Amino acid sequence: MTSLDDLPIRDDLRGLTPYGAPQLDVPVRLNVNENAYRVPEAVALDIVQEIARALPDANRYPDREFDALRRAFADYLGHGLEPAQLWAGNGSNEVLQHVLQAFGGPGRSLLSFTPTYSMYPLLAQGVGMRWVPVPRAADFTISPDAVRAAIAEHDPDVVFLCSPNNPTGTAIGLDVVEAAAEAARGIVLVDEAYAEFAHDRSQTALSLLDRYPRLLVSRTMSKAFAFAGIRVGYLAAHPAVVDALRLVRLPYHLSAITQAAAVAALRHSDEMLSRVDELRTQRDRIVDELTAMGFDPYPSDANFVLVGGVADPQATFRALLDRGILVRDVGLPHTLRITAGTRAETSALLAAMAELGAE
């Protein structure tokens, strides 16, 4: 019987395992940073109607330039952005892949500050880039001086800054982004997948785009917009960067259905984002109540909390799973990552943690 080892795959892929978190049918799923709330019924109806209008023309290829969607993203983001500065893909991972396909490749390097999003090294490897991980400070912060020193030492072709950072929830200041943009000779991308959950949402790298033509800011509709199942990510940058991404995208890569759904959702951005404040409240509740229980949660600007002070993460993970609660062990010592859920889900999580803490 043929196995993966028998196939002539690339040498650098041998022995690897694919990215993925457990997908288990349990009552409380707090492991992959999804939005805990369903798409509002009125918004879902409008999305369905928009899709219905697109379906009769499904015999034709979709708008290759997704002009209506780019206009909608520009309107949503503000900051004086024009549609020519917007790009989109099937989830932000595809957008990041486009960036590395265009600006990376063999003989080039991608630098980021770890621990950070675990897809970055996989995306780099997929295009034959060298991955350069630079450790963060003990509290997972990054300083402008640390960024300048890392770039001076490694001279990377691409720098990824995740803010708020996954899996730690740590935000970085605009002074850090400025330091990177001024020190790097290549591309600097700020991954703002969780930006809508930040304590201060005005602190976005979008405000710096006019000053730095090689600065890119990526976002997603998966988190704040509760659109994880639709797969829409996007990016704002200089129009010349967008032209570069056109060189590597697959033809007609965004389906007409995806475009229609995203445009309709963006028409209802206020309603789609209405639950974000509630999720921020539950995130802060997790921090406050777990701190009172003796755990050590890290400050978070995302829709999740990295909880330190867990004596045996795997044992706690299994004990929570036995109680119908799924969280994430991201491999950092004595930590678990917990997504902010509904009030009821958070209450269940906190009750279980209090019980386990008493054992």
Protein backbone atom coordinates (compact mmCIF):
# COMPACT_ATOMS: atom_id res chain seq x y z
CA MET A 1 0.00 0.00 0.00
CA THR A 2 1.40 3.39 -1.02
CA SER A 3 2.13 5.86 1.75
CA LEU A 4 3.20 9.48 1.74
CA ASP A 5 6.80 8.39 2.21
CA ASP A 6 6.62 6.49 -1.08
CA LEU A 7 5.73 9.56 -3.12
CA PRO A 8 8.30 11.86 -4.78
CA ILE A 9 7.45 14.91 -2.69
CA ARG A 10 9.94 17.69 -2.09
CA ASP A 11 12.70 16.79 0.35
CA ASP A 12 11.93 19.77 2.57
CA LEU A 13 8.34 18.54 3.05
CA ARG A 14 9.25 15.06 4.24
CA GLY A 15 8.39 14.41 7.85
CA LEU A 16 6.14 17.44 8.18
CA THR A 17 2.56 17.40 9.43
CA PRO A 18 -0.15 19.67 8.02
CA TYR A 19 -1.41 22.69 9.92
CA GLY A 20 -4.59 22.16 11.86
CA ALA A 21 -6.33 22.31 15.20
CA PRO A 22 -8.74 19.66 16.52
CA GLN A 23 -12.25 19.94 15.08
CA LEU A 24 -14.40 18.24 17.69
CA ASP A 25 -18.16 18.43 18.18
CA VAL A 26 -18.35 19.61 21.77
CA PRO A 27 -20.75 22.06 23.44
CA VAL A 28 -18.16 24.80 24.04
CA ARG A 29 -15.55 25.37 21.33
CA LEU A 30 -12.96 27.93 22.38
CA ASN A 31 -9.90 26.73 20.50
CA VAL A 32 -9.56 28.39 17.07
CA ASN A 33 -10.45 32.04 17.74
CA GLU A 34 -13.70 31.99 15.80
CA ASN A 35 -16.44 34.51 16.49
CA ALA A 36 -18.79 32.80 18.92
CA TYR A 37 -21.87 34.47 17.43
CA ARG A 38 -23.73 33.43 14.31
CA VAL A 39 -24.31 35.84 11.43
CA PRO A 40 -27.41 37.91 12.34
CA GLU A 41 -30.55 36.62 10.62
CA ALA A 42 -31.33 39.88 8.80
CA VAL A 43 -27.76 40.08 7.48
CA ALA A 44 -27.82 36.43 6.45
CA LEU A 45 -31.00 37.05 4.46
CA ASP A 46 -29.42 39.97 2.59
CA ILE A 47 -26.32 37.86 1.89
CA VAL A 48 -28.50 35.07 0.49
CA GLN A 49 -30.32 37.55 -1.73
CA GLU A 50 -27.01 38.97 -3.00
CA ILE A 51 -25.80 35.46 -3.79
CA ALA A 52 -29.09 34.70 -5.55
CA ARG A 53 -28.54 37.72 -7.81
CA ALA A 54 -25.07 36.44 -8.69
CA LEU A 55 -26.02 32.81 -9.35
CA PRO A 56 -27.70 33.16 -12.77
CA ASP A 57 -24.37 34.39 -14.17
CA ALA A 58 -22.38 31.54 -12.63
CA ASN A 59 -21.75 30.23 -16.15
CA ARG A 60 -19.35 33.17 -16.54
CA TYR A 61 -16.08 33.69 -14.70
CA PRO A 62 -16.27 36.16 -11.80
CA ASP A 63 -14.96 39.71 -11.84
CA ARG A 64 -11.24 39.06 -11.86
CA GLU A 65 -10.51 42.41 -10.22
CA PHE A 66 -13.39 42.13 -7.69
CA ASP A 67 -13.93 45.88 -8.06
CA ALA A 68 -17.14 46.09 -6.00
CA LEU A 69 -15.51 44.24 -3.13
CA ARG A 70 -12.43 46.44 -3.21
CA ARG A 71 -14.62 49.54 -3.07
CA ALA A 72 -16.47 48.05 -0.10
CA PHE A 73 -13.22 47.30 1.74
CA ALA A 74 -11.92 50.82 1.10
CA ASP A 75 -15.13 52.32 2.47
CA TYR A 76 -15.01 50.08 5.54
CA LEU A 77 -11.37 50.73 6.41
CA GLY A 78 -11.40 54.49 5.84
CA HIS A 79 -8.02 56.25 6.29
CA GLY A 80 -8.44 57.76 2.82
CA LEU A 81 -7.81 54.41 1.13
CA GLU A 82 -8.69 53.98 -2.53
CA PRO A 83 -9.93 50.72 -4.10
CA ALA A 84 -6.65 50.46 -6.02
CA GLN A 85 -4.91 49.95 -2.66
CA LEU A 86 -6.99 46.89 -1.69
CA TRP A 87 -6.39 43.20 -2.35
CA ALA A 88 -8.31 40.12 -1.22
CA GLY A 89 -8.09 36.34 -1.15
CA ASN A 90 -9.73 33.22 0.19
CA GLY A 91 -8.82 33.94 3.80
CA SER A 92 -5.91 36.04 4.99
CA ASN A 93 -3.59 33.04 4.69
CA GLU A 94 -3.98 33.17 0.90
CA VAL A 95 -3.26 36.89 0.98
CA LEU A 96 -0.08 36.25 3.00
CA GLN A 97 0.85 33.51 0.55
CA HIS A 98 0.45 35.95 -2.35
CA VAL A 99 2.79 38.36 -0.57
CA LEU A 100 5.47 35.70 -0.13
CA GLN A 101 5.03 34.43 -3.69
CA ALA A 102 5.58 37.94 -4.99
CA PHE A 103 8.32 39.15 -2.64
CA GLY A 104 9.83 35.95 -1.28
CA GLY A 105 11.01 32.69 -2.78
CA PRO A 106 14.29 30.74 -2.82
CA GLY A 107 17.29 32.69 -1.59
CA ARG A 108 15.10 35.15 0.33
CA SER A 109 14.10 35.28 3.99
CA LEU A 110 11.06 36.00 6.15
CA LEU A 111 11.62 37.38 9.65
CA SER A 112 9.11 37.53 12.46
CA PHE A 113 9.10 37.64 16.25
CA THR A 114 8.20 34.43 18.06
CA PRO A 115 6.06 33.00 19.43
CA THR A 116 3.71 34.11 16.68
CA TYR A 117 1.25 32.74 14.13
CA SER A 118 2.32 29.19 13.32
CA MET A 119 1.42 29.51 9.64
CA TYR A 120 4.23 31.99 8.95
CA PRO A 121 7.04 29.40 8.76
CA LEU A 122 4.81 27.03 6.80
CA LEU A 123 4.00 29.75 4.26
CA ALA A 124 7.68 30.59 3.99
CA GLN A 125 8.60 26.97 3.43
CA GLY A 126 5.90 26.64 0.80
CA VAL A 127 7.65 29.21 -1.40
CA GLY A 128 11.18 28.07 -0.55
CA MET A 129 12.05 30.98 1.76
CA ARG A 130 14.28 30.86 4.79
CA TRP A 131 12.38 31.37 8.06
CA VAL A 132 14.10 33.65 10.59
CA PRO A 133 12.43 33.51 14.04
CA VAL A 134 13.53 36.17 16.53
CA PRO A 135 12.45 35.65 20.16
CA ARG A 136 10.21 38.22 21.80
CA ALA A 137 10.83 39.54 25.30
CA ALA A 138 9.73 37.38 28.22
CA ASP A 139 6.37 39.20 28.36
CA PHE A 140 5.97 38.72 24.56
CA THR A 141 6.37 42.42 23.77
CA ILE A 142 8.56 43.90 21.02
CA SER A 143 10.43 47.20 21.25
CA PRO A 144 11.53 49.48 18.41
CA ASP A 145 15.16 48.86 19.36
CA ALA A 146 14.67 45.09 19.22
CA VAL A 147 13.10 45.38 15.76
CA ARG A 148 15.90 47.57 14.46
CA ALA A 149 18.54 45.22 15.88
CA ALA A 150 16.92 42.11 14.38
CA ILE A 151 16.60 43.67 10.95
CA ALA A 152 20.18 44.94 11.06
CA GLU A 153 21.44 41.48 12.02
CA HIS A 154 19.43 39.35 9.59
CA ASP A 155 18.67 41.74 6.67
CA PRO A 156 15.38 40.00 5.80
CA ASP A 157 13.52 40.41 2.51
CA VAL A 158 10.14 40.34 4.27
CA VAL A 159 9.14 41.13 7.86
CA PHE A 160 5.82 39.98 9.36
CA LEU A 161 4.54 41.75 12.49
CA CYS A 162 1.43 40.19 14.02
CA SER A 163 -0.59 42.74 15.99
CA PRO A 164 -2.46 41.74 18.06
CA ASN A 165 -0.18 38.73 18.10
CA ASN A 166 -1.41 35.16 17.86
CA PRO A 167 -1.07 33.22 20.19
CA THR A 168 -0.20 35.78 22.88
CA GLY A 169 -2.74 38.56 22.23
CA THR A 170 0.02 41.18 22.48
CA ALA A 171 -0.44 44.44 20.58
CA ILE A 172 2.54 46.34 19.21
CA GLY A 173 2.81 50.11 19.13
CA LEU A 174 2.95 52.15 15.95
CA ASP A 175 6.48 53.15 16.95
CA VAL A 176 7.47 49.50 16.48
CA VAL A 177 5.90 49.42 13.01
CA GLU A 178 7.64 52.67 12.11
CA ALA A 179 10.98 51.27 13.29
CA ALA A 180 10.52 48.20 11.09
CA ALA A 181 9.39 50.20 8.05
CA GLU A 182 12.38 52.53 8.36
CA ALA A 183 14.96 49.80 8.99
CA ALA A 184 13.88 47.18 6.45
CA ARG A 185 14.99 47.33 2.84
CA GLY A 186 12.14 45.04 1.75
CA ILE A 187 8.50 44.45 2.62
CA VAL A 188 7.00 44.92 6.09
CA LEU A 189 3.55 43.41 6.64
CA VAL A 190 1.46 44.03 9.73
CA ASP A 191 -1.02 41.21 10.26
CA GLU A 192 -4.05 42.83 11.90
CA ALA A 193 -6.39 39.84 11.84
CA TYR A 194 -7.64 40.71 15.33
CA ALA A 195 -7.52 44.51 15.07
CA GLU A 196 -11.23 45.05 15.72
CA PHE A 197 -10.84 43.50 19.19
CA ALA A 198 -8.07 45.87 20.34
CA HIS A 199 -8.54 48.10 23.37
CA ASP A 200 -7.54 51.09 21.23
CA ARG A 201 -8.70 50.49 17.68
CA SER A 202 -7.19 53.79 16.48
CA GLN A 203 -3.71 52.26 16.81
CA THR A 204 -3.69 50.63 13.39
CA ALA A 205 -0.85 50.51 10.89
CA LEU A 206 -3.34 51.67 8.26
CA SER A 207 -2.54 55.18 9.47
CA LEU A 208 1.08 54.76 8.30
CA LEU A 209 0.50 53.55 4.75
CA ASP A 210 0.88 56.99 3.18
CA ARG A 211 4.40 57.30 4.61
CA TYR A 212 5.77 53.86 3.75
CA PRO A 213 5.15 52.45 0.25
CA ARG A 214 6.57 49.05 1.25
CA LEU A 215 4.27 48.70 4.27
CA LEU A 216 1.31 46.30 3.97
CA VAL A 217 -1.58 45.76 6.38
CA SER A 218 -3.59 42.53 6.24
CA ARG A 219 -7.00 41.88 7.79
CA THR A 220 -9.63 39.13 7.76
CA MET A 221 -13.40 38.80 7.86
CA SER A 222 -13.11 35.52 9.76
CA LYS A 223 -12.94 36.98 13.27
CA ALA A 224 -14.83 40.21 13.91
CA PHE A 225 -17.19 39.65 10.96
CA ALA A 226 -18.09 36.07 11.99
CA PHE A 227 -17.25 34.97 8.45
CA ALA A 228 -14.75 32.16 9.10
CA GLY A 229 -16.73 29.72 6.96
CA ILE A 230 -16.78 32.02 3.93
CA ARG A 231 -12.98 32.55 3.77
CA VAL A 232 -12.26 36.19 2.97
CA GLY A 233 -9.04 37.97 3.84
CA TYR A 234 -7.79 41.27 2.52
CA LEU A 235 -4.88 43.66 2.47
CA ALA A 236 -4.23 47.40 2.11
CA ALA A 237 -1.04 48.68 0.53
CA HIS A 238 0.41 50.93 -2.15
CA PRO A 239 -1.17 50.31 -5.59
CA ALA A 240 2.21 49.10 -6.89
CA VAL A 241 2.16 46.32 -4.27
CA VAL A 242 -1.29 45.30 -5.47
CA ASP A 243 0.08 45.16 -9.02
CA ALA A 244 2.78 42.79 -7.78
CA LEU A 245 0.21 40.50 -6.16
CA ARG A 246 -1.68 40.25 -9.46
CA LEU A 247 1.38 38.52 -10.90
CA VAL A 248 1.03 35.51 -8.59
CA ARG A 249 -2.70 35.09 -7.98
CA LEU A 250 -4.53 32.27 -9.70
CA PRO A 251 -6.98 33.34 -12.43
CA TYR A 252 -10.40 34.34 -11.06
CA HIS A 253 -9.31 33.30 -7.59
CA LEU A 254 -12.31 34.86 -5.78
CA SER A 255 -15.57 33.21 -6.76
CA ALA A 256 -18.65 35.25 -7.61
CA ILE A 257 -20.35 33.71 -4.57
CA THR A 258 -17.54 34.79 -2.24
CA GLN A 259 -17.54 38.30 -3.67
CA ALA A 260 -21.32 38.63 -3.34
CA ALA A 261 -21.35 37.37 0.24
CA ALA A 262 -18.54 39.68 1.34
CA VAL A 263 -20.01 42.77 -0.33
CA ALA A 264 -23.37 42.13 1.36
CA ALA A 265 -21.73 41.57 4.75
CA LEU A 266 -19.75 44.80 4.46
CA ARG A 267 -23.00 46.69 3.81
CA HIS A 268 -23.96 45.63 7.34
CA SER A 269 -20.59 46.25 8.98
CA ASP A 270 -22.11 47.97 12.03
CA GLU A 271 -24.43 45.05 12.70
CA MET A 272 -21.81 42.43 11.88
CA LEU A 273 -19.43 44.06 14.37
CA SER A 274 -22.06 44.61 17.05
CA ARG A 275 -20.96 41.54 18.98
CA VAL A 276 -17.30 42.53 19.07
CA ASP A 277 -17.74 44.64 22.20
CA GLU A 278 -19.45 41.73 23.96
CA LEU A 279 -16.59 39.42 23.03
CA ARG A 280 -14.11 42.00 24.31
CA THR A 281 -16.04 42.06 27.57
CA GLN A 282 -15.84 38.27 27.85
CA ARG A 283 -12.12 38.34 27.02
CA ASP A 284 -11.48 40.82 29.83
CA ARG A 285 -13.68 38.75 32.12
CA ILE A 286 -11.48 35.72 31.44
CA VAL A 287 -8.38 37.75 32.31
CA ASP A 288 -9.86 39.17 35.51
CA GLU A 289 -11.46 36.00 36.86
CA LEU A 290 -8.60 33.65 36.03
CA THR A 291 -6.20 36.09 37.67
CA ALA A 292 -8.34 35.94 40.81
CA MET A 293 -8.13 32.14 40.68
CA GLY A 294 -4.34 32.28 40.72
CA PHE A 295 -3.63 31.78 37.02
CA ASP A 296 -1.45 34.19 35.05
CA PRO A 297 -3.30 35.35 31.92
CA TYR A 298 -1.40 37.69 29.63
CA PRO A 299 -2.91 41.04 28.56
CA SER A 300 -4.79 40.61 25.30
CA ASP A 301 -6.00 42.87 22.50
CA ALA A 302 -7.42 39.93 20.53
CA ASN A 303 -10.50 37.72 20.95
CA PHE A 304 -8.56 35.18 22.99
CA VAL A 305 -6.38 34.98 26.08
CA LEU A 306 -3.10 33.16 26.58
CA VAL A 307 -3.37 31.82 30.11
CA GLY A 308 -0.15 31.19 32.01
CA GLY A 309 0.30 29.48 35.32
CA VAL A 310 -1.16 26.19 34.12
CA ALA A 311 0.81 23.48 35.89
CA ASP A 312 0.04 20.71 33.38
CA PRO A 313 -1.48 22.10 30.16
CA GLN A 314 -2.23 18.71 28.61
CA ALA A 315 -3.93 17.44 31.76
CA THR A 316 -6.00 20.62 32.00
CA PHE A 317 -6.82 20.43 28.29
CA ARG A 318 -8.11 16.87 28.71
CA ALA A 319 -10.03 17.72 31.88
CA LEU A 320 -11.76 20.61 30.12
CA LEU A 321 -12.51 18.41 27.11
CA ASP A 322 -14.09 15.84 29.44
CA ARG A 323 -16.40 18.67 30.53
CA GLY A 324 -17.30 19.50 26.94
CA ILE A 325 -14.96 22.49 26.59
CA LEU A 326 -12.32 22.63 23.85
CA VAL A 327 -9.37 25.03 24.24
CA ARG A 328 -5.93 25.12 22.58
CA ASP A 329 -2.54 23.94 23.76
CA VAL A 330 -0.19 25.99 21.57
CA GLY A 331 2.94 24.37 22.95
CA LEU A 332 4.15 27.22 25.16
CA PRO A 333 5.15 25.92 28.60
CA HIS A 334 2.48 26.12 31.30
CA THR A 335 -0.06 27.89 29.07
CA LEU A 336 -3.35 27.32 27.30
CA ARG A 337 -4.98 29.64 24.78
CA ILE A 338 -8.68 30.29 25.31
CA THR A 339 -10.99 32.04 22.84
CA ALA A 340 -13.55 34.48 24.22
CA GLY A 341 -17.01 32.98 23.74
CA THR A 342 -20.55 33.98 24.54
CA ARG A 343 -21.37 34.90 28.13
CA ALA A 344 -22.72 31.38 28.72
CA GLU A 345 -19.65 29.73 27.18
CA THR A 346 -17.32 31.92 29.21
CA SER A 347 -19.24 31.11 32.38
CA ALA A 348 -18.91 27.39 31.65
CA LEU A 349 -15.17 27.79 31.03
CA LEU A 350 -14.60 29.78 34.21
CA ALA A 351 -16.63 27.38 36.34
CA ALA A 352 -14.59 24.46 35.00
CA MET A 353 -11.30 26.26 35.60
CA ALA A 354 -12.35 27.10 39.16
CA GLU A 355 -13.21 23.45 39.75
CA LEU A 356 -9.91 22.26 38.28
CA GLY A 357 -7.98 24.86 40.23
CA ALA A 358 -9.47 23.52 43.44
CA GLU A 359 -8.40 19.96 42.73
